[in-house]
Tab-separated table of C-alpha atoms (C1' of nucleotides) in Angstrom:
chain	number	residue	atom	x	y	z
A	1042	MET	CA	9.349	17.071	-64.855
A	1043	GLU	CA	6.932	19.924	-64.993
A	1044	ASN	CA	3.307	19.347	-63.991
A	1045	SER	CA	3.970	15.912	-62.566
A	1046	PHE	CA	4.155	14.208	-59.186
A	1047	CYS	CA	5.068	10.837	-57.833
A	1048	SER	CA	1.875	9.403	-56.231
A	1049	GLU	CA	0.982	9.817	-52.606
A	1050	TYR	CA	3.663	7.326	-51.694
A	1051	TRP	CA	6.128	10.184	-51.680
A	1052	PRO	CA	4.118	13.047	-50.294
A	1053	GLU	CA	7.029	14.886	-48.756
A	1054	THR	CA	9.439	14.496	-51.610
A	1055	CYS	CA	7.543	16.718	-53.934
A	1056	TYR	CA	7.670	20.424	-54.343
A	1057	VAL	CA	4.383	22.205	-54.904
A	1058	ASN	CA	4.395	25.477	-56.701
A	1059	GLN	CA	1.467	27.656	-57.810
A	1060	ASP	CA	-0.633	25.068	-59.616
A	1061	SER	CA	1.774	22.344	-60.619
A	1062	VAL	CA	3.705	19.682	-58.765
A	1063	TYR	CA	7.370	18.953	-59.321
A	1064	LEU	CA	9.502	16.128	-58.131
A	1065	LEU	CA	12.452	17.313	-56.114
A	1066	PRO	CA	15.457	16.843	-58.387
A	1067	GLN	CA	17.360	14.468	-56.060
A	1068	VAL	CA	14.409	12.090	-55.593
A	1069	PRO	CA	14.421	8.998	-57.781
A	1070	CYS	CA	11.033	8.190	-59.225
A	1071	TYR	CA	9.933	4.610	-58.553
A	1072	PHE	CA	6.342	5.066	-59.613
A	1073	PRO	CA	4.758	6.230	-62.842
A	1074	GLN	CA	4.403	9.960	-62.711
A	1075	ILE	CA	0.894	11.250	-62.648
A	1076	GLN	CA	-0.156	14.681	-63.619
A	1077	CYS	CA	-2.608	16.369	-61.306
A	1078	SER	CA	-3.610	19.741	-60.008
A	1079	ARG	CA	-1.996	21.181	-56.952
A	1080	GLU	CA	-5.317	20.938	-55.081
A	1081	SER	CA	-5.853	17.289	-55.886
A	1082	PHE	CA	-2.296	16.477	-54.932
A	1083	GLN	CA	-2.519	18.262	-51.621
A	1084	GLU	CA	-5.863	16.658	-50.876
A	1085	ARG	CA	-4.543	13.165	-51.467
A	1086	ARG	CA	-1.328	13.915	-49.675
A	1087	GLU	CA	-3.095	15.230	-46.599
A	1088	SER	CA	-5.570	12.364	-46.500
A	1089	ALA	CA	-2.834	9.771	-46.771
A	1090	SER	CA	-0.710	11.515	-44.192
A	1091	ARG	CA	-3.643	11.820	-41.822
A	1092	SER	CA	-4.600	8.150	-41.988
A	1093	HIS	CA	-0.989	7.174	-41.635
A	1094	SER	CA	-0.417	9.279	-38.564
A	1095	GLU	CA	-3.740	8.152	-37.089
A	1096	ALA	CA	-2.808	4.502	-37.580
A	1097	GLU	CA	0.523	5.143	-35.977
A	1098	LYS	CA	-1.172	6.816	-33.043
A	1099	ARG	CA	-3.432	3.791	-32.606
A	1100	ARG	CA	-0.391	1.553	-32.613
A	1101	ARG	CA	1.396	3.651	-29.995
A	1102	ASP	CA	-1.735	3.668	-27.858
A	1103	ARG	CA	-2.011	-0.122	-28.010
A	1104	ILE	CA	1.584	-0.530	-26.889
A	1105	ASN	CA	1.247	2.056	-24.147
A	1106	ALA	CA	-1.957	0.471	-22.884
A	1107	GLN	CA	-0.142	-2.834	-22.391
A	1108	LEU	CA	2.707	-0.995	-20.714
A	1109	SER	CA	0.349	0.560	-18.186
A	1110	THR	CA	-1.221	-2.826	-17.554
A	1111	LEU	CA	2.225	-4.186	-16.822
A	1112	ARG	CA	2.921	-1.202	-14.603
A	1113	LYS	CA	0.053	-2.279	-12.372
A	1114	PHE	CA	1.707	-5.640	-11.832
A	1115	ILE	CA	5.010	-4.189	-10.705
A	1116	PRO	CA	4.994	-2.453	-7.345
A	1117	THR	CA	7.006	0.782	-7.202
A	1118	SER	CA	6.967	1.052	-10.988
A	1119	GLU	CA	5.267	4.425	-10.908
A	1120	LYS	CA	8.070	6.898	-11.899
A	1121	MET	CA	9.974	4.256	-13.878
A	1122	ASP	CA	10.638	4.977	-17.532
A	1123	LYS	CA	9.616	2.461	-20.166
A	1124	ALA	CA	12.959	0.668	-20.328
A	1125	ALA	CA	13.218	0.376	-16.553
A	1126	LEU	CA	9.659	-0.860	-16.335
A	1127	LEU	CA	10.329	-3.549	-18.917
A	1128	GLY	CA	13.503	-4.444	-17.041
A	1129	SER	CA	11.477	-4.950	-13.881
A	1130	VAL	CA	8.999	-7.046	-15.793
A	1131	VAL	CA	11.860	-9.230	-17.008
A	1132	ASP	CA	13.097	-9.664	-13.430
A	1133	HIS	CA	9.600	-10.336	-12.207
A	1134	VAL	CA	8.943	-12.990	-14.830
A	1135	LYS	CA	12.317	-14.595	-14.104
A	1136	ASP	CA	11.502	-14.650	-10.401
A	1137	LEU	CA	8.049	-16.144	-10.866
A	1138	LYS	CA	9.353	-18.677	-13.379
A	1139	GLY	CA	12.071	-19.693	-10.933
A	1140	LYS	CA	9.584	-20.101	-8.119
A	1141	THR	CA	7.178	-22.244	-10.119
A	1142	ALA	CA	10.115	-24.322	-11.353
A	1143	GLU	CA	11.240	-24.838	-7.763
A	1144	ILE	CA	7.727	-25.862	-6.781
A	1145	SER	CA	7.503	-28.277	-9.690
A	1146	LYS	CA	10.576	-30.087	-8.411
A	1147	VAL	CA	8.727	-31.254	-5.326
A	1148	LEU	CA	5.084	-31.028	-6.284
A	1149	ASN	CA	4.635	-32.891	-9.592
A	1150	THR	CA	2.639	-30.000	-11.043
A	1151	PRO	CA	0.695	-30.400	-14.291
A	1152	SER	CA	2.466	-29.371	-17.480
A	1153	ASP	CA	0.964	-27.584	-20.470
A	1154	ILE	CA	0.962	-30.737	-22.567
A	1155	ASP	CA	-1.979	-33.121	-22.605
A	1156	GLU	CA	-0.847	-36.693	-22.130
A	1157	VAL	CA	-1.900	-40.136	-20.984
A	1158	THR	CA	0.482	-42.940	-20.046
A	1159	ILE	CA	-0.294	-46.431	-18.830
A	1160	GLU	CA	2.276	-48.527	-17.057
A	1161	HIS	CA	2.126	-52.153	-16.026
A	1162	LEU	CA	3.770	-52.133	-12.604
A	1163	LYS	CA	3.469	-55.638	-11.299
A	1164	GLU	CA	3.803	-58.517	-13.744
A	1165	GLU	CA	1.734	-61.459	-12.545
A	1166	GLU	CA	0.325	-64.640	-14.034
A	1167	GLU	CA	-2.965	-64.077	-12.348
A	1168	ASN	CA	-4.868	-60.920	-13.308
A	1169	LYS	CA	-6.150	-60.173	-9.830
A	1170	GLY	CA	-2.691	-59.305	-8.588
A	1171	CYS	CA	-1.657	-56.994	-11.423
A	1172	LEU	CA	-1.183	-53.277	-10.862
A	1173	LEU	CA	-1.599	-50.564	-13.502
A	1174	LYS	CA	-0.261	-47.038	-13.123
A	1175	ALA	CA	-2.356	-44.635	-15.203
A	1176	SER	CA	-1.157	-41.033	-15.508
A	1177	PHE	CA	-2.869	-38.167	-17.272
A	1178	CYS	CA	-2.408	-34.448	-17.664
A	1179	CYS	CA	-5.046	-32.171	-19.189
A	1180	GLU	CA	-7.229	-29.114	-18.745
A	1181	ASP	CA	-9.271	-29.290	-15.589
A	1182	ARG	CA	-13.072	-29.346	-15.820
A	1183	PRO	CA	-15.878	-30.163	-13.388
A	1184	GLU	CA	-17.071	-33.406	-14.987
A	1185	LEU	CA	-13.599	-34.915	-15.208
A	1186	PHE	CA	-13.804	-36.963	-12.048
A	1187	SER	CA	-17.184	-38.545	-12.643
A	1188	GLU	CA	-16.074	-39.466	-16.163
A	1189	LEU	CA	-12.900	-41.048	-14.857
A	1190	GLN	CA	-14.809	-42.890	-12.197
A	1191	ARG	CA	-17.274	-44.276	-14.723
A	1192	ALA	CA	-14.517	-45.313	-17.115
A	1193	ILE	CA	-12.589	-47.083	-14.384
A	1194	LYS	CA	-15.728	-48.884	-13.247
A	1195	ASN	CA	-16.626	-49.910	-16.799
A	1196	LEU	CA	-13.213	-51.467	-17.250
A	1197	LYS	CA	-13.798	-53.449	-14.040
A	1198	LEU	CA	-10.890	-51.765	-12.300
A	1199	ARG	CA	-10.477	-50.546	-8.764
A	1200	VAL	CA	-8.580	-47.467	-7.523
A	1201	MET	CA	-5.884	-48.540	-5.072
A	1202	GLY	CA	-4.389	-45.073	-4.730
A	1203	ALA	CA	-4.345	-41.701	-6.417
A	1204	ASP	CA	-2.187	-38.584	-6.485
A	1205	ILE	CA	-3.903	-35.603	-8.056
A	1206	THR	CA	-2.670	-32.059	-8.412
A	1207	SER	CA	-4.595	-29.206	-10.004
A	1208	LEU	CA	-2.853	-25.930	-10.720
A	1209	GLY	CA	-3.630	-22.983	-12.944
A	1210	GLY	CA	-6.648	-24.620	-14.531
A	1211	ARG	CA	-4.761	-27.763	-15.458
A	1212	ILE	CA	-4.766	-31.085	-13.696
A	1213	LYS	CA	-2.369	-33.979	-13.379
A	1214	GLY	CA	-3.350	-37.306	-11.948
A	1215	VAL	CA	-1.770	-40.667	-11.232
A	1216	PHE	CA	-4.053	-43.616	-10.481
A	1217	MET	CA	-2.988	-46.978	-9.178
A	1218	LEU	CA	-5.468	-49.490	-10.563
A	1219	CYS	CA	-6.074	-53.195	-10.287
A	1220	PRO	CA	-8.847	-55.484	-11.565
A	1221	ASN	CA	-11.881	-55.504	-9.269
A	1222	GLU	CA	-14.018	-58.427	-8.071
A	1223	ASN	CA	-16.104	-58.375	-11.268
A	1224	SER	CA	-13.103	-58.706	-13.516
A	1225	ALA	CA	-12.643	-61.955	-15.373
A	1226	ASN	CA	-9.516	-63.857	-14.509
A	1227	ASP	CA	-8.513	-64.442	-18.094
A	1228	VAL	CA	-8.517	-60.820	-19.309
A	1229	CYS	CA	-5.591	-60.029	-21.600
A	1230	MET	CA	-3.446	-57.414	-19.882
A	1231	ASN	CA	-2.287	-55.831	-23.122
A	1232	SER	CA	-5.806	-55.283	-24.367
A	1233	LEU	CA	-6.822	-53.956	-20.935
A	1234	LYS	CA	-3.938	-51.477	-21.074
A	1235	ARG	CA	-4.946	-50.494	-24.591
A	1236	SER	CA	-8.572	-50.018	-23.569
A	1237	LEU	CA	-7.552	-47.953	-20.561
A	1238	ARG	CA	-5.345	-45.763	-22.716
A	1239	VAL	CA	-8.102	-45.211	-25.263
A	1240	VAL	CA	-10.731	-44.411	-22.655
A	1241	LEU	CA	-8.472	-42.085	-20.671
A	1242	SER	CA	-7.327	-40.339	-23.839
A	1243	ARG	CA	-10.933	-39.763	-24.832
A	1244	ILE	CA	-11.635	-38.189	-21.447
A	1245	ALA	CA	-8.423	-36.258	-20.953
A	1246	ILE	CA	-7.279	-35.324	-24.435
A	1247	SER	CA	-10.140	-35.296	-26.933
A	1248	PRO	CA	-12.245	-32.627	-25.227
A	1249	SER	CA	-9.524	-30.062	-25.671
A	1250	THR	CA	-9.991	-30.149	-29.438
A	1251	SER	CA	-13.773	-30.139	-29.366
A	1252	ASN	CA	-15.877	-27.256	-28.130
A	1253	TYR	CA	-17.007	-29.467	-25.285
A	1254	ARG	CA	-14.493	-28.122	-22.848
A	1255	ILE	CA	-15.434	-25.259	-20.578
A	1256	LYS	CA	-12.556	-22.924	-19.872
A	1257	SER	CA	-13.326	-22.253	-16.243
A	1258	LYS	CA	-11.470	-19.409	-14.561
A	1259	ARG	CA	-12.327	-20.916	-11.236
A	1260	GLN	CA	-9.333	-23.013	-10.337
A	1261	ARG	CA	-9.432	-25.965	-8.036
A	1262	PHE	CA	-6.475	-27.199	-6.095
A	1263	PHE	CA	-6.227	-30.828	-5.139
A	1264	LEU	CA	-3.378	-32.251	-3.205
A	1265	PRO	CA	-2.812	-35.718	-1.836
A	1266	ALA	CA	-4.086	-36.133	1.714
A	1267	HIS	CA	-0.663	-35.990	3.332
A	1268	PHE	CA	-0.110	-32.448	2.006
A	1269	SER	CA	-2.870	-30.794	3.968
B	1365	MET	CA	14.741	40.267	-35.124
B	1366	GLU	CA	17.487	40.547	-37.652
B	1367	ASN	CA	20.816	38.805	-37.026
B	1368	SER	CA	19.493	36.828	-34.087
B	1369	PHE	CA	18.516	33.259	-33.234
B	1370	CYS	CA	16.947	31.464	-30.381
B	1371	SER	CA	19.619	29.027	-29.085
B	1372	GLU	CA	19.913	25.457	-30.233
B	1373	TYR	CA	16.778	24.636	-28.311
B	1374	TRP	CA	14.768	25.771	-31.282
B	1375	PRO	CA	16.873	24.546	-34.182
B	1376	GLU	CA	14.015	23.993	-36.577
B	1377	THR	CA	12.109	27.153	-35.824
B	1378	CYS	CA	14.682	29.462	-37.266
B	1379	TYR	CA	15.128	30.597	-40.791
B	1380	VAL	CA	18.688	30.836	-42.055
B	1381	ASN	CA	19.459	33.163	-44.859
B	1382	GLN	CA	22.789	34.100	-46.442
B	1383	ASP	CA	24.750	34.997	-43.314
B	1384	SER	CA	22.172	35.888	-40.696
B	1385	VAL	CA	19.638	33.952	-38.701
B	1386	TYR	CA	16.052	35.055	-38.248
B	1387	LEU	CA	13.389	33.757	-35.979
B	1388	LEU	CA	10.317	32.634	-37.831
B	1389	PRO	CA	7.751	35.364	-37.168
B	1390	GLN	CA	5.154	33.097	-35.503
B	1391	VAL	CA	7.642	31.507	-33.064
B	1392	PRO	CA	7.642	32.962	-29.546
B	1393	CYS	CA	11.116	33.417	-28.091
B	1394	TYR	CA	11.561	31.870	-24.642
B	1395	PHE	CA	15.327	32.272	-24.465
B	1396	PRO	CA	17.634	35.268	-24.727
B	1397	GLN	CA	18.436	35.841	-28.318
B	1398	ILE	CA	22.029	35.374	-29.291
B	1399	GLN	CA	23.647	36.815	-32.329
B	1400	CYS	CA	25.846	34.511	-34.284
B	1401	SER	CA	27.014	33.778	-37.752
B	1402	ARG	CA	25.117	31.436	-39.981
B	1403	GLU	CA	28.013	28.948	-39.807
B	1404	SER	CA	28.145	28.921	-36.022
B	1405	PHE	CA	24.387	28.530	-35.827
B	1406	GLN	CA	24.327	25.639	-38.215
B	1407	GLU	CA	27.231	24.002	-36.435
B	1408	ARG	CA	25.513	24.213	-33.068
B	1409	ARG	CA	22.215	23.217	-34.532
B	1410	GLU	CA	23.649	20.121	-36.186
B	1411	SER	CA	25.594	19.115	-33.096
B	1412	ALA	CA	22.547	19.480	-30.862
B	1413	SER	CA	20.367	17.639	-33.315
B	1414	ARG	CA	22.919	14.858	-33.632
B	1415	SER	CA	23.280	14.313	-29.900
B	1416	HIS	CA	19.536	14.475	-29.489
B	1417	SER	CA	18.874	11.855	-32.110
B	1418	GLU	CA	21.704	9.697	-30.775
B	1419	ALA	CA	20.252	9.847	-27.282
B	1420	GLU	CA	16.860	8.952	-28.648
B	1421	LYS	CA	18.399	6.027	-30.488
B	1422	ARG	CA	19.990	4.799	-27.277
B	1423	ARG	CA	16.629	5.045	-25.545
B	1424	ARG	CA	14.895	3.078	-28.297
B	1425	ASP	CA	17.630	0.461	-28.165
B	1426	ARG	CA	17.248	0.067	-24.413
B	1427	ILE	CA	13.521	-0.494	-24.749
B	1428	ASN	CA	13.892	-2.866	-27.670
B	1429	ALA	CA	16.572	-4.861	-25.866
B	1430	GLN	CA	14.168	-5.507	-23.001
B	1431	LEU	CA	11.476	-6.393	-25.482
B	1432	SER	CA	13.672	-9.043	-27.078
B	1433	THR	CA	14.541	-10.400	-23.654
B	1434	LEU	CA	10.839	-10.719	-22.949
B	1435	ARG	CA	10.363	-12.352	-26.336
B	1436	LYS	CA	12.665	-15.166	-25.230
B	1437	PHE	CA	10.398	-15.892	-22.283
B	1438	ILE	CA	7.256	-16.215	-24.347
B	1439	PRO	CA	7.078	-19.263	-26.601
B	1440	THR	CA	5.654	-18.620	-30.077
B	1441	SER	CA	6.252	-14.886	-29.689
B	1442	GLU	CA	8.430	-14.818	-32.768
B	1443	LYS	CA	6.329	-12.994	-35.419
B	1444	MET	CA	4.293	-11.088	-32.790
B	1445	ASP	CA	4.299	-7.320	-32.998
B	1446	LYS	CA	5.240	-5.253	-29.959
B	1447	ALA	CA	1.702	-4.784	-28.676
B	1448	ALA	CA	0.847	-8.469	-29.048
B	1449	LEU	CA	4.091	-9.460	-27.364
B	1450	LEU	CA	3.352	-7.207	-24.411
B	1451	GLY	CA	-0.163	-8.625	-24.303
B	1452	SER	CA	1.269	-12.126	-24.040
B	1453	VAL	CA	3.624	-10.972	-21.318
B	1454	VAL	CA	0.637	-9.604	-19.404
B	1455	ASP	CA	-1.144	-12.956	-19.727
B	1456	HIS	CA	1.992	-14.832	-18.763
B	1457	VAL	CA	2.556	-12.753	-15.663
B	1458	LYS	CA	-1.101	-13.128	-14.687
B	1459	ASP	CA	-0.840	-16.890	-15.133
B	1460	LEU	CA	2.351	-17.221	-13.095
B	1461	LYS	CA	1.033	-14.916	-10.401
B	1462	GLY	CA	-2.152	-16.998	-10.188
B	1463	LYS	CA	-0.173	-20.210	-9.928
B	1464	THR	CA	2.087	-18.992	-7.167
B	1465	ALA	CA	-0.937	-17.584	-5.327
B	1466	GLU	CA	-2.624	-20.980	-5.582
B	1467	ILE	CA	0.483	-22.669	-4.264
B	1468	SER	CA	0.714	-20.225	-1.387
B	1469	LYS	CA	-2.760	-21.218	-0.265
B	1470	VAL	CA	-1.603	-24.708	0.614
B	1471	LEU	CA	2.130	-24.389	1.040
B	1472	ASN	CA	2.774	-21.522	3.491
B	1473	THR	CA	5.376	-19.997	1.190
B	1474	PRO	CA	7.660	-17.204	2.382
B	1475	SER	CA	6.521	-13.648	1.671
B	1476	ASP	CA	8.676	-10.690	0.659
B	1477	ILE	CA	8.427	-9.109	4.094
B	1478	ASP	CA	10.879	-9.903	6.858
B	1479	GLU	CA	9.120	-10.717	10.093
B	1480	VAL	CA	9.428	-12.530	13.380
B	1481	THR	CA	6.499	-13.511	15.609
B	1482	ILE	CA	6.514	-15.351	18.891
B	1483	GLU	CA	3.399	-17.000	20.279
B	1484	HIS	CA	2.801	-18.591	23.632
B	1485	LEU	CA	0.759	-21.671	22.795
B	1486	LYS	CA	0.284	-23.523	26.017
B	1487	GLU	CA	-0.190	-21.516	29.171
B	1488	GLU	CA	1.183	-23.423	32.150
B	1489	GLU	CA	2.236	-22.629	35.698
B	1490	GLU	CA	5.323	-24.705	35.351
B	1491	ASN	CA	7.834	-23.626	32.674
B	1492	LYS	CA	8.723	-27.125	31.582
B	1493	GLY	CA	5.326	-27.647	30.050
B	1494	CYS	CA	5.101	-24.369	28.111
B	1495	LEU	CA	5.191	-24.286	24.319
B	1496	LEU	CA	6.402	-21.373	22.201
B	1497	LYS	CA	5.652	-20.998	18.487
B	1498	ALA	CA	8.365	-18.955	16.842
B	1499	SER	CA	7.856	-17.920	13.205
B	1500	PHE	CA	10.223	-16.005	10.978
B	1501	CYS	CA	10.453	-14.992	7.339
B	1502	CYS	CA	13.605	-13.570	5.789
B	1503	GLU	CA	16.184	-13.883	3.025
B	1504	ASP	CA	17.730	-17.318	2.946
B	1505	ARG	CA	21.479	-17.701	3.616
B	1506	PRO	CA	23.774	-20.621	4.395
B	1507	GLU	CA	24.593	-19.713	8.013
B	1508	LEU	CA	20.983	-19.205	8.993
B	1509	PHE	CA	20.429	-22.639	10.488
B	1510	SER	CA	23.545	-22.809	12.624
B	1511	GLU	CA	22.760	-19.349	13.961
B	1512	LEU	CA	19.216	-20.368	14.811
B	1513	GLN	CA	20.430	-23.565	16.448
B	1514	ARG	CA	22.948	-21.680	18.566
B	1515	ALA	CA	20.367	-19.075	19.585
B	1516	ILE	CA	17.839	-21.703	20.580
B	1517	LYS	CA	20.446	-23.578	22.579
B	1518	ASN	CA	21.616	-20.400	24.327
B	1519	LEU	CA	18.064	-19.673	25.430
B	1520	LYS	CA	17.889	-23.183	26.867
B	1521	LEU	CA	15.135	-24.169	24.490
B	1522	ARG	CA	14.471	-27.394	22.647
B	1523	VAL	CA	12.983	-27.850	19.164
B	1524	MET	CA	9.822	-29.946	19.386
B	1525	GLY	CA	8.903	-29.544	15.746
B	1526	ALA	CA	9.647	-27.393	12.741
B	1527	ASP	CA	8.082	-26.535	9.401
B	1528	ILE	CA	10.456	-24.799	7.036
B	1529	THR	CA	9.874	-23.720	3.465
B	1530	SER	CA	12.437	-22.022	1.249
B	1531	LEU	CA	11.374	-20.568	-2.073
B	1532	GLY	CA	12.922	-18.090	-4.451
B	1533	GLY	CA	15.795	-17.250	-2.159
B	1534	ARG	CA	13.561	-16.497	0.794
B	1535	ILE	CA	12.798	-18.725	3.723
B	1536	LYS	CA	9.913	-19.097	6.128
B	1537	GLY	CA	10.134	-21.148	9.284
B	1538	VAL	CA	7.943	-22.126	12.189
B	1539	PHE	CA	9.573	-23.650	15.270
B	1540	MET	CA	7.787	-25.273	18.158
B	1541	LEU	CA	9.966	-24.688	21.186
B	1542	CYS	CA	9.907	-25.598	24.862
B	1543	PRO	CA	12.375	-25.143	27.704
B	1544	ASN	CA	15.043	-27.867	27.774
B	1545	GLU	CA	16.469	-29.813	30.697
B	1546	ASN	CA	18.964	-26.997	31.527
B	1547	SER	CA	16.275	-24.386	31.808
B	1548	ALA	CA	15.506	-22.982	35.250
B	1549	ASN	CA	12.008	-23.630	36.496
B	1550	ASP	CA	11.398	-20.050	37.530
B	1551	VAL	CA	12.178	-18.318	34.227
B	1552	CYS	CA	9.752	-15.526	33.416
B	1553	MET	CA	7.898	-16.465	30.234
B	1554	ASN	CA	7.439	-12.885	29.104
B	1555	SER	CA	11.134	-12.135	29.295
B	1556	LEU	CA	11.884	-15.427	27.548
B	1557	LYS	CA	9.513	-14.490	24.740
B	1558	ARG	CA	11.125	-11.060	24.549
B	1559	SER	CA	14.609	-12.541	24.423
B	1560	LEU	CA	13.567	-15.010	21.749
B	1561	ARG	CA	12.057	-12.233	19.674
B	1562	VAL	CA	15.184	-10.082	19.972
B	1563	VAL	CA	17.542	-12.924	19.119
B	1564	LEU	CA	15.470	-14.161	16.165
B	1565	SER	CA	15.061	-10.632	14.867
B	1566	ARG	CA	18.815	-10.123	14.989
B	1567	ILE	CA	19.333	-13.298	12.966
B	1568	ALA	CA	16.454	-13.005	10.548
B	1569	ILE	CA	15.967	-9.286	10.048
B	1570	SER	CA	19.109	-7.311	10.896
B	1571	PRO	CA	21.393	-8.936	8.315
B	1572	SER	CA	19.232	-7.694	5.476
B	1573	THR	CA	20.171	-4.105	6.220
B	1574	SER	CA	23.858	-4.757	6.779
B	1575	ASN	CA	26.250	-5.838	4.047
B	1576	TYR	CA	26.650	-9.103	5.885
B	1577	ARG	CA	24.119	-10.909	3.816
B	1578	ILE	CA	25.243	-12.832	0.787
B	1579	LYS	CA	22.742	-12.756	-2.027
B	1580	SER	CA	23.203	-16.299	-3.190
B	1581	LYS	CA	21.658	-17.242	-6.515
B	1582	ARG	CA	21.760	-20.848	-5.427
B	1583	GLN	CA	18.362	-21.482	-3.950
B	1584	ARG	CA	17.615	-24.184	-1.455
B	1585	PHE	CA	14.239	-25.771	-1.022
B	1586	PHE	CA	13.269	-27.187	2.305
B	1587	LEU	CA	10.008	-28.881	2.948
B	1588	PRO	CA	8.748	-30.762	5.969
B	1589	ALA	CA	9.676	-34.436	5.902
B	1590	HIS	CA	6.231	-35.660	4.900
B	1591	PHE	CA	6.409	-33.677	1.643
B	1592	SER	CA	9.228	-35.637	0.090
C	834	DG	C1'	20.692	24.722	-18.800
C	835	DA	C1'	21.943	19.938	-20.202
C	836	DA	C1'	20.158	15.395	-20.363
C	837	DA	C1'	16.367	12.310	-20.282
C	838	DA	C1'	11.905	10.879	-21.468
C	839	DC	C1'	7.860	10.932	-24.261
C	840	DA	C1'	4.579	11.639	-28.225
C	841	DC	C1'	4.384	12.695	-32.760
C	842	DG	C1'	4.591	12.428	-37.830
C	843	DT	C1'	7.192	10.443	-41.503
C	844	DG	C1'	9.783	7.152	-44.769
C	845	DA	C1'	10.495	2.444	-45.427
C	846	DT	C1'	8.962	-2.080	-45.768
C	847	DA	C1'	6.194	-6.478	-45.461
C	848	DC	C1'	2.027	-8.722	-46.614
D	844	DT	C1'	-3.142	-2.375	-53.554
D	845	DG	C1'	-4.005	-0.467	-48.984
D	846	DT	C1'	-2.869	-1.481	-44.321
D	847	DA	C1'	0.050	-2.602	-40.571
D	848	DT	C1'	4.553	-2.383	-38.243
D	849	DC	C1'	8.948	-0.405	-37.298
D	850	DA	C1'	12.922	2.947	-36.848
D	851	DC	C1'	13.989	7.465	-37.062
D	852	DG	C1'	14.497	12.440	-36.078
D	853	DT	C1'	12.141	16.137	-34.017
D	854	DG	C1'	9.449	19.242	-30.693
D	855	DT	C1'	8.199	19.546	-26.036
D	856	DT	C1'	8.266	18.868	-21.183
D	857	DT	C1'	10.491	17.498	-16.924
D	858	DT	C1'	14.165	17.055	-13.838
DNA sequence: GAAAACACGTGATAC
DNA sequence: TGTATCACGTGTTTT
């Protein structure tokens, strides 16, 4: 074992004497032993140890930075230790989650999932009397309404009623639609539904995968008239 | 310095030889030095070290337990390291806080602060025509409504309208009140307001400091009729 | 002065 | 391989 050491993977398990390096007797050697001078060994050992401890410090700092950010969210969390702070955060999140869930029960708030559904509400022989319920849920963006309006007009439909809710940058809408005065009487309802679904999906769902969408921090809030 | 050590506060800064304990020369001694045998020193040192490391383990476990609780709240947080997890928690809290703030803009949600305010809306010579706006915000509890009803009746008042919102275990209410048919015509409005404030405060605010209040996890949600 | 809380450096491990 | 994360024990400070 004389004049040998076990790579910088085991810096602390080696014993350094005058100008040679020995493995401590109880340490198993997993790596090929490399002969080197005491100076070279110490150099490598110190460099490795330094970078290791510096990396660990960076990691601790990252965690602690997030902890202080969280501390700002929790009132009276000054003086709390880390575990207590995290406990408060848990309670806080639970509370907020509960509140938004309660709200969602009565307010039909938008979900995180993009979706478009078309329903045929009133089955009629004549097209003029039919009623389509078109629902969508997607990221909110400024041009959404004009696009919807144009699409509805192009399909020769008319908005009979709408219920729109925007919350947290997302938007959920339900439109009641029926054929307008320009609509032909012999339009096939199934193909109209299909067209509506395709057009709405293009507006509400496709943009989220392209870079077209603008993630606006400015959040609008729309509620049906009777809410205000 | 011979035959002395520096209490178990400095377990690692002492040098133990055959049967005596020496302070390392560069270590300042903050505590009275105590003579003891090598065995006694080691015993104390090991015991102190053990309890210290056990306490530290308990602390780490407490923190990590909260972290795993938080992990359950964040979808796709499996595989995240601690810093990233906390970052997601920060985002999540921000998001929820923003949503509830948005909601509060349109929904008059209850705040965390107990309060009662009485306003005199319509100034009239004759009592019968006067209109009082009584607002309160407090913890929700099952008996609240019957107590309010009784109080209003006792003051010879009549409910002309009400807007009540309960959210997250707290409740906010606004009552429009006017004197009822049993009310005397010459009642002093200021003393009526004062009485109303005292009675409402007793119902809405006092219970929170006594042990009378039941912290019910079951949360009710009331909204004005036109919301449903 | 004993316990609690924190930062630190280290060994182990995963990729 | 190096680089990142984690748990651990320790030194130090605070209460």
